[in-house]
Short mmCIF file of C-alpha atoms in Angstrom, two decimals:
data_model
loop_
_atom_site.label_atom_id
_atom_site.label_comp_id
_atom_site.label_asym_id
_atom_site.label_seq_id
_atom_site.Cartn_x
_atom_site.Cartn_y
_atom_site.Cartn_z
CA UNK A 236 0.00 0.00 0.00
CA UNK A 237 1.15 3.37 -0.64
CA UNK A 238 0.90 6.48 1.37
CA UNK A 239 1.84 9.91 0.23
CA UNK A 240 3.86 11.76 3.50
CA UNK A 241 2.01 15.03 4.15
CA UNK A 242 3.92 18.21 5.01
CA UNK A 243 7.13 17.61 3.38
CA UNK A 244 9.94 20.14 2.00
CA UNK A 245 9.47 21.74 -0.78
CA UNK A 246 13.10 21.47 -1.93
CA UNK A 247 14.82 19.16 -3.38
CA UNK A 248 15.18 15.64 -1.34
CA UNK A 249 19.04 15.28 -0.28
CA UNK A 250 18.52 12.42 2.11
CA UNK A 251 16.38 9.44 3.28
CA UNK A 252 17.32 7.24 6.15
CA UNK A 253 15.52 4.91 8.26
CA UNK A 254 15.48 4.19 11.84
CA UNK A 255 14.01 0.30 11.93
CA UNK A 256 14.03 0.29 15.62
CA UNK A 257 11.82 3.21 16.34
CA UNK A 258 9.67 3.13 12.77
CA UNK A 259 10.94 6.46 11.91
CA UNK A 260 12.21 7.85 9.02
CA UNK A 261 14.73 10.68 8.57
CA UNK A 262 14.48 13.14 5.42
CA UNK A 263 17.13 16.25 4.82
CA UNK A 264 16.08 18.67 2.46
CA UNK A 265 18.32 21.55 0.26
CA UNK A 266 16.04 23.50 2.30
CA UNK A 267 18.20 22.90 5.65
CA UNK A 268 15.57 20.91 7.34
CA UNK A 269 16.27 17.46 9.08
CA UNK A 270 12.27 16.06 9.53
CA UNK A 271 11.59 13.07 11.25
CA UNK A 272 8.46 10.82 10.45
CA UNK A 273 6.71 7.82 12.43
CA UNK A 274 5.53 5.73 10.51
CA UNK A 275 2.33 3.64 11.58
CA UNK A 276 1.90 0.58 9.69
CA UNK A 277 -1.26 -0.88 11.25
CA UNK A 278 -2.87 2.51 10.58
CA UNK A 279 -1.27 3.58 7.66
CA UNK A 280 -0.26 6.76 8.53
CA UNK A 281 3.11 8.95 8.28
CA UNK A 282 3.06 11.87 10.62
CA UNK A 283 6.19 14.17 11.01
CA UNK A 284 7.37 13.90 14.87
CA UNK A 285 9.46 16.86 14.55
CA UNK A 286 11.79 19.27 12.40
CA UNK A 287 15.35 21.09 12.93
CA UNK A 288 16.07 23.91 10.96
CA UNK A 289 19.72 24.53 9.97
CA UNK A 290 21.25 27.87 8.10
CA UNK A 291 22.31 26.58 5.07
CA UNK A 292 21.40 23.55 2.42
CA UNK A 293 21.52 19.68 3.91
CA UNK A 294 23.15 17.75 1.59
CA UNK A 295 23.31 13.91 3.54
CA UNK A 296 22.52 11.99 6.37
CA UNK A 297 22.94 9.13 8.25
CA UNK A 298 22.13 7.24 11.78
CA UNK A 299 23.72 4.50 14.06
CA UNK A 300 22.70 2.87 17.54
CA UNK A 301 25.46 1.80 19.85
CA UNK A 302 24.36 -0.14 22.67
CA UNK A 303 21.00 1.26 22.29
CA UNK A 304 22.20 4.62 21.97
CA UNK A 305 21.27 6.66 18.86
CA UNK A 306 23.49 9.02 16.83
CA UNK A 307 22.05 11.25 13.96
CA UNK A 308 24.68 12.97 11.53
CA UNK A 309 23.83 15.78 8.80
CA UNK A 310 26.22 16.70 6.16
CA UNK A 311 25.88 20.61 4.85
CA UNK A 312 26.42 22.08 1.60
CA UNK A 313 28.92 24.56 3.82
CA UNK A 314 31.23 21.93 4.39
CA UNK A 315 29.81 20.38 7.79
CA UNK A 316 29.48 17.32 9.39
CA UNK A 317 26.80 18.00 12.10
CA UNK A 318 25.57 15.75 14.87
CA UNK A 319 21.95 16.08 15.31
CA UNK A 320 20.50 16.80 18.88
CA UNK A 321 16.98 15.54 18.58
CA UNK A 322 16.00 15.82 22.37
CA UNK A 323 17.29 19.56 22.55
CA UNK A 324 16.33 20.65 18.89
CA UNK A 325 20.30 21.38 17.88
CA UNK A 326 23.04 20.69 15.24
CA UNK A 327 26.74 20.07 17.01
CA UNK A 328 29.01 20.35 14.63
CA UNK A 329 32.28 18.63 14.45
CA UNK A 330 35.06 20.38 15.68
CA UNK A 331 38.11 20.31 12.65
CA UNK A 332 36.44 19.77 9.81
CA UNK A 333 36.67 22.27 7.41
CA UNK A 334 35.86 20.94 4.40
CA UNK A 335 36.50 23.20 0.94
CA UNK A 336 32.99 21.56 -0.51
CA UNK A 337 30.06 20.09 0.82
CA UNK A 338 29.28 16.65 3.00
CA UNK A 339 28.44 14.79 0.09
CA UNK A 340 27.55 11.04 1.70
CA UNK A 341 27.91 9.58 5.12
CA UNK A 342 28.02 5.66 6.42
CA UNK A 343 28.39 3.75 9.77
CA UNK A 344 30.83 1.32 10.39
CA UNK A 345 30.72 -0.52 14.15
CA UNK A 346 31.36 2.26 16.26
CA UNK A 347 32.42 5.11 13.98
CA UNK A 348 31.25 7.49 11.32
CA UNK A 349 32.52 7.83 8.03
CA UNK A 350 31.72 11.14 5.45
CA UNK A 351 32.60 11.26 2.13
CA UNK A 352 33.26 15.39 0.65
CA UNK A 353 33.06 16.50 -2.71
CA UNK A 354 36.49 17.51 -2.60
CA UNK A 355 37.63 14.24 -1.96
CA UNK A 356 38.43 14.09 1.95
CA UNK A 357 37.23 10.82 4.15
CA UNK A 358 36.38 11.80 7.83
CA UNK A 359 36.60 9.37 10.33
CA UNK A 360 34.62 9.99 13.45
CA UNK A 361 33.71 8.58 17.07
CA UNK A 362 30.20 9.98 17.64
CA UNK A 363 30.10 9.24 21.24
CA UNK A 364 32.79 12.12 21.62
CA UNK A 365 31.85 14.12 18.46
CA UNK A 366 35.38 14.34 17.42
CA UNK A 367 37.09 13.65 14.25
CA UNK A 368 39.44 11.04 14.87
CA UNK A 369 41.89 11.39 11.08
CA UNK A 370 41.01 12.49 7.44
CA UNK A 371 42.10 10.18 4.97
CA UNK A 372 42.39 11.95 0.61
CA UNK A 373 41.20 10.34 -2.28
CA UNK A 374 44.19 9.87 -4.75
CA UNK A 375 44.69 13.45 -6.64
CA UNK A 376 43.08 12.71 -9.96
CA UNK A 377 39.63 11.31 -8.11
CA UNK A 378 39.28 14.21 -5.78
CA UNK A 379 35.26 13.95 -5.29
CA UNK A 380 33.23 11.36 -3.10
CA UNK A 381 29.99 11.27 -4.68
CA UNK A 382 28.29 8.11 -2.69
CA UNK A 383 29.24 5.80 -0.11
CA UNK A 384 28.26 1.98 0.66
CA UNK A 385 29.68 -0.21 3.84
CA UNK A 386 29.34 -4.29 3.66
CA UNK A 387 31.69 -6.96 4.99
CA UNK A 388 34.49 -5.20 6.07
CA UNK A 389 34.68 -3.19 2.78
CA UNK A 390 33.75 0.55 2.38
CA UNK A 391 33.01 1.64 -1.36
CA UNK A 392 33.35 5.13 -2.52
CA UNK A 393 32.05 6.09 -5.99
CA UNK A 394 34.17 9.32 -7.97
CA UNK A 395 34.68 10.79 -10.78
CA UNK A 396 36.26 9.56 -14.44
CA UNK A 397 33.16 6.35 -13.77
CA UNK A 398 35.57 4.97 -11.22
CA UNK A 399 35.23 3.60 -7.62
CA UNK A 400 37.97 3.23 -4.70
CA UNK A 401 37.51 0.62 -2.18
CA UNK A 402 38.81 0.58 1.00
CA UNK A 403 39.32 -1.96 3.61
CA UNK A 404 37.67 -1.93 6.83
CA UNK A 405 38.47 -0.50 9.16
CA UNK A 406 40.17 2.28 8.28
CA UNK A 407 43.49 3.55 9.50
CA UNK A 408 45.11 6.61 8.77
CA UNK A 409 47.28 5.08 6.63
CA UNK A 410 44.72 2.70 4.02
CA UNK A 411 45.00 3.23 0.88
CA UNK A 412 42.90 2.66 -1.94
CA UNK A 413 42.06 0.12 -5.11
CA UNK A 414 41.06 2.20 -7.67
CA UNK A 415 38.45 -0.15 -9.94
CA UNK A 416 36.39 0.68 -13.29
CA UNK A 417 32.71 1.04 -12.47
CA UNK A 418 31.57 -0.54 -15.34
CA UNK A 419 29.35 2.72 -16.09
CA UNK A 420 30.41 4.93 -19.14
CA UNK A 421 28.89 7.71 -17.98
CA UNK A 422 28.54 9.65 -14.58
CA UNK A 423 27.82 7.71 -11.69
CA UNK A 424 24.32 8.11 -9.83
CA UNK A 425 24.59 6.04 -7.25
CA UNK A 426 26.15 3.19 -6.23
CA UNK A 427 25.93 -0.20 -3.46
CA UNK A 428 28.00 -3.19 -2.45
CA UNK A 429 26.11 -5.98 -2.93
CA UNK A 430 25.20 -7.86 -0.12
CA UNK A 431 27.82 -10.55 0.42
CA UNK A 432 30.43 -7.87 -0.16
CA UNK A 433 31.90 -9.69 -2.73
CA UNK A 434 30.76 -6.84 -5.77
CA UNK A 435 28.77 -3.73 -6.27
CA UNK A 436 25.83 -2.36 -8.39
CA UNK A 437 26.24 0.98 -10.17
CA UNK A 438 23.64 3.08 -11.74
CA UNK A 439 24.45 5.90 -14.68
CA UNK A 440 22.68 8.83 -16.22
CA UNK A 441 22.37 6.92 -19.39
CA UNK A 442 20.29 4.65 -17.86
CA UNK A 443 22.73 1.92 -17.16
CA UNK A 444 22.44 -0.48 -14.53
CA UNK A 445 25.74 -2.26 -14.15
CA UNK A 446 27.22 -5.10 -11.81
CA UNK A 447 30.66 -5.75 -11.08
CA UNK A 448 32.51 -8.77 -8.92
CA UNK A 449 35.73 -8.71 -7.35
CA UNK A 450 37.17 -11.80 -7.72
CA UNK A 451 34.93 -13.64 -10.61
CA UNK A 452 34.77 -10.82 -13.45
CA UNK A 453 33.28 -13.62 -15.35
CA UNK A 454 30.12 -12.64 -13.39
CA UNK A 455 30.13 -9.13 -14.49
CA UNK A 456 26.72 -7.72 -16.42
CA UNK A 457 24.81 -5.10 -16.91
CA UNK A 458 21.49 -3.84 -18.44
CA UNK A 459 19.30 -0.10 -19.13
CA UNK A 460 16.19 0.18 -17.78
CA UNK A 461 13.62 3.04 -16.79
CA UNK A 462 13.90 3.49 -20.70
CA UNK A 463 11.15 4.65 -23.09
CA UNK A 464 10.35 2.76 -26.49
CA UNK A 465 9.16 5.12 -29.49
CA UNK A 466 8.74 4.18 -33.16
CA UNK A 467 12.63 4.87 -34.49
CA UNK A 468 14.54 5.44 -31.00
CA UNK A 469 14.97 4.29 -27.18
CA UNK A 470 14.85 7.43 -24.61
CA UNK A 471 16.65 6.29 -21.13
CA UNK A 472 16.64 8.53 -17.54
CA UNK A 473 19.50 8.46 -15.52
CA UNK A 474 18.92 5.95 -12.48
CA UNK A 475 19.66 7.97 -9.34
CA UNK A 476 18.85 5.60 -6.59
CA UNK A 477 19.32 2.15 -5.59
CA UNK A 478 18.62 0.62 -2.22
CA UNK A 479 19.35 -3.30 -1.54
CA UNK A 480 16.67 -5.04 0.62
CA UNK A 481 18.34 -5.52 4.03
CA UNK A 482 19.60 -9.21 4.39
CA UNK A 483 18.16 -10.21 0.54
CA UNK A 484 19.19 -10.01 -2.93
CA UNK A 485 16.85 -7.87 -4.05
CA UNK A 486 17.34 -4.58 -5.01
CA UNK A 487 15.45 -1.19 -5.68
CA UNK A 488 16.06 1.10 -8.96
CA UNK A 489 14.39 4.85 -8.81
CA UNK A 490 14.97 6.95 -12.05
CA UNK A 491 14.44 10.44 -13.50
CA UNK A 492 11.18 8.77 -15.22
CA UNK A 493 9.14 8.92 -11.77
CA UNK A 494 9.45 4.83 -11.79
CA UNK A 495 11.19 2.53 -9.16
CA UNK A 496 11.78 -0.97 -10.29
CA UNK A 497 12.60 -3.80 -8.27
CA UNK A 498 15.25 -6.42 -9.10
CA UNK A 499 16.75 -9.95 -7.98
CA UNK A 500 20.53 -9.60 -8.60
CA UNK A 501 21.40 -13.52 -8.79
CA UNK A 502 18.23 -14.14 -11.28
CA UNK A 503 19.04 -11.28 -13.10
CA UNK A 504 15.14 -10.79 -13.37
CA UNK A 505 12.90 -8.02 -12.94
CA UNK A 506 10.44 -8.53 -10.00
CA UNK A 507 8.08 -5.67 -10.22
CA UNK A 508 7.62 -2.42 -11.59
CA UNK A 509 5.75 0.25 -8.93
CA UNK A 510 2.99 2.62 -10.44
CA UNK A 511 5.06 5.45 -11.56
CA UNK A 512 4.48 8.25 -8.42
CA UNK A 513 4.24 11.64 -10.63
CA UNK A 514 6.37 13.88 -13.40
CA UNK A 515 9.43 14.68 -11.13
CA UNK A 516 12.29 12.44 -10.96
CA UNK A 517 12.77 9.93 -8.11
CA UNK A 518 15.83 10.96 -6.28
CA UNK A 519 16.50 9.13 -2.91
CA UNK A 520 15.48 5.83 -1.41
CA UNK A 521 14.88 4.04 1.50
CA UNK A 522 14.27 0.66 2.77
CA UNK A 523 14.16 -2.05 5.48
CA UNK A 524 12.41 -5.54 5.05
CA UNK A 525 8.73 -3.21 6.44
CA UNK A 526 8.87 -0.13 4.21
CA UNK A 527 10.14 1.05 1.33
CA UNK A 528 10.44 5.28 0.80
CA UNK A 529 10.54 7.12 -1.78
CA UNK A 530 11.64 10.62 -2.74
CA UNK A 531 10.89 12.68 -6.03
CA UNK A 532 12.33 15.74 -6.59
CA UNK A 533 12.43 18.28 -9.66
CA UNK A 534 16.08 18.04 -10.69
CA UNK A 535 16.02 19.96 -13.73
CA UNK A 536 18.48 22.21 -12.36
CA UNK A 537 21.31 19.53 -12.96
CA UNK A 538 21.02 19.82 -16.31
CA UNK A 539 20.45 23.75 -16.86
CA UNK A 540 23.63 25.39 -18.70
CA UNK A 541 23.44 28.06 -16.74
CA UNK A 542 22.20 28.76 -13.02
CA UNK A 543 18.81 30.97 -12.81
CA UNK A 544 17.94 32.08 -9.36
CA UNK A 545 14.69 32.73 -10.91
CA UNK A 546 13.75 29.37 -12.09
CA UNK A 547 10.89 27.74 -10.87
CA UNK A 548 11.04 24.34 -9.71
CA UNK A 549 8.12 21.86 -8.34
CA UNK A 550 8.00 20.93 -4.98
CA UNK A 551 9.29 17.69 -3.68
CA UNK A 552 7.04 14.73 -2.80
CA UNK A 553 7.76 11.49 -0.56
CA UNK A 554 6.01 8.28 -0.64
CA UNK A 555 6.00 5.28 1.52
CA UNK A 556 5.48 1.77 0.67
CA UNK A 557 4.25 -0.07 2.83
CA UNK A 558 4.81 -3.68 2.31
CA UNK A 559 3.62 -7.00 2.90
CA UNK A 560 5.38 -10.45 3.75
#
């Protein structure tokens, strides 16, 4: 069943995470706001809980529970990594980061955070002290972390030139990279270790779903979807979102058509297509084995030649599915 979230940001969608645990769901907006949602199954209802306003755009975000204990973190467009006081309504940001571009992506790894920048620089951080532990650099010629993925003691990082660096976990100030071809031929979307850890899915702008394995390249496919037949040509949307089903290998696909698709990565098979949700493109997802969310955003703006303050974009929508065993 799917329900439409009510009072949403009107900005584009930066972020989506979910909290299993507590059946919330955590959205971060270009608009600076951090909103948390409950979400009540039985009822069918979304209801936002409560919302942080910070000064500039939100650009990531991401959530761990040690020992019970739960720990929020933001990334800004600014440059900051920001822990998020629920309780008291306040950001905290982390003291020594000064990053030259924004928080781009953020991940959890046992007891520690890990944030990806767009000009390249890895922050390691304990979030029971708030303090940045070391900064690790992305070789010189891939100095941009556009998404990151954790699985099985390996941390994936997805850059520029349609490459990805892999790093073994857990990180030292001293690990290096392995610098491996995507598999895409154009710019990266988004990006996921597969389950086992032993490969990783990457989605395109041209519409290019593509999966790679480390040590069996014999393995290696890849296919387009969220594609368009006419009479003499095929149109294709970039794919900017894929989620894995926790603990399965089934996957999510959300593309610039308004359309997420669902996939089985052993069967190579399509499972489902979902009703497509409206005109904007599908930007972020979300998903545990309960729920499934979904963000669409008007993205136009990536693809303007030039920036217009003036332009006039549509608002943002978010969806849940909620699904059934």
């Amino acid at each position: 069943m799917r329900v439409e979230i009510k009072d949403v940001p009107r900005e584009y969608i930066s972020g989506i995470e979910i909290i299993s645990e507590q059946n919330q769901i955590i959205i971060v907006s270009y608009d600076g706001t951090l909103s948390v949602y409950t979400v009540d199954r039985e009822l069918k209802q979304v209801n936002l809980t409560v919302r942080l306003q910070y000064e500039s755009s939100l650009t990531s975000v991401a959530q761990l529970n040690i020992q019970g204990r739960q720990f929020i973190y933001a990334g800004s467009v600014d440059g900051q990594l920001l822990s998020v006081d629920l309780e008291n309504s306040l950001f905290v940001k982390v003291d020594q980061i000064e990053s030259s571009a924004g928080i781009s992506c953020i991940a959890m790894h046992g007891d520690r955070v890990i944030a990806g920048s767009w000009d390249g620089s890895i922050y390691v951080v304990n979030p029971k002290s708030n303090s940045l532990e070391f900064t690790l650099e992305l070789p010189s010629e891939y100095k941009k972390c556009f998404k990151l993925s954790v699985q099985a003691h390996k941390l994936l990082i997805s850059t520029i030139k349609c490459k990805i660096a892999i790093f073994k976990l857990p990180l030292t100030p001293t690990t290096k990279p392995h610098i491996l071809d995507s598999g895409q031929i154009f710019q990266i979307r988004d990006s996921q270790l597969t389950p086992e850890g032993d490969g990783f899915v990457c989605t395109g702008i041209d519409g290019r779903v593509s999966v790679e394995y480390f040590d069996d390249t014999s393995k290696r496919f890849a296919f387009r979807c969220h594609k368009y037949d006419l009479d003499d040509t095929v149109m294709t949307y970039p794919i900017n979102a894929i989620r894995f089903i926790p603990n399965t290998s089934e996957f999510y696909t959300g593309g610039s058509d308004g359309c997420v698709s669902a996939w089985h990565l052993h069967k190579k098979t399509k499972i489902k297509q979902l009703p497509k949700y409206n005109e904007n493109s599908v930007v972020q997802l979300a998903c545990n084995e309960n729920i499934l969310c979904v963000a669409t955003s008007d993205d136009s703006f990536k693809t303007n030649a030039v920036i217009d303050s003036n332009l006039e974009l549509e608002p943002s929508r978010i969806y849940v599915e909620i699904l059934t065993n």
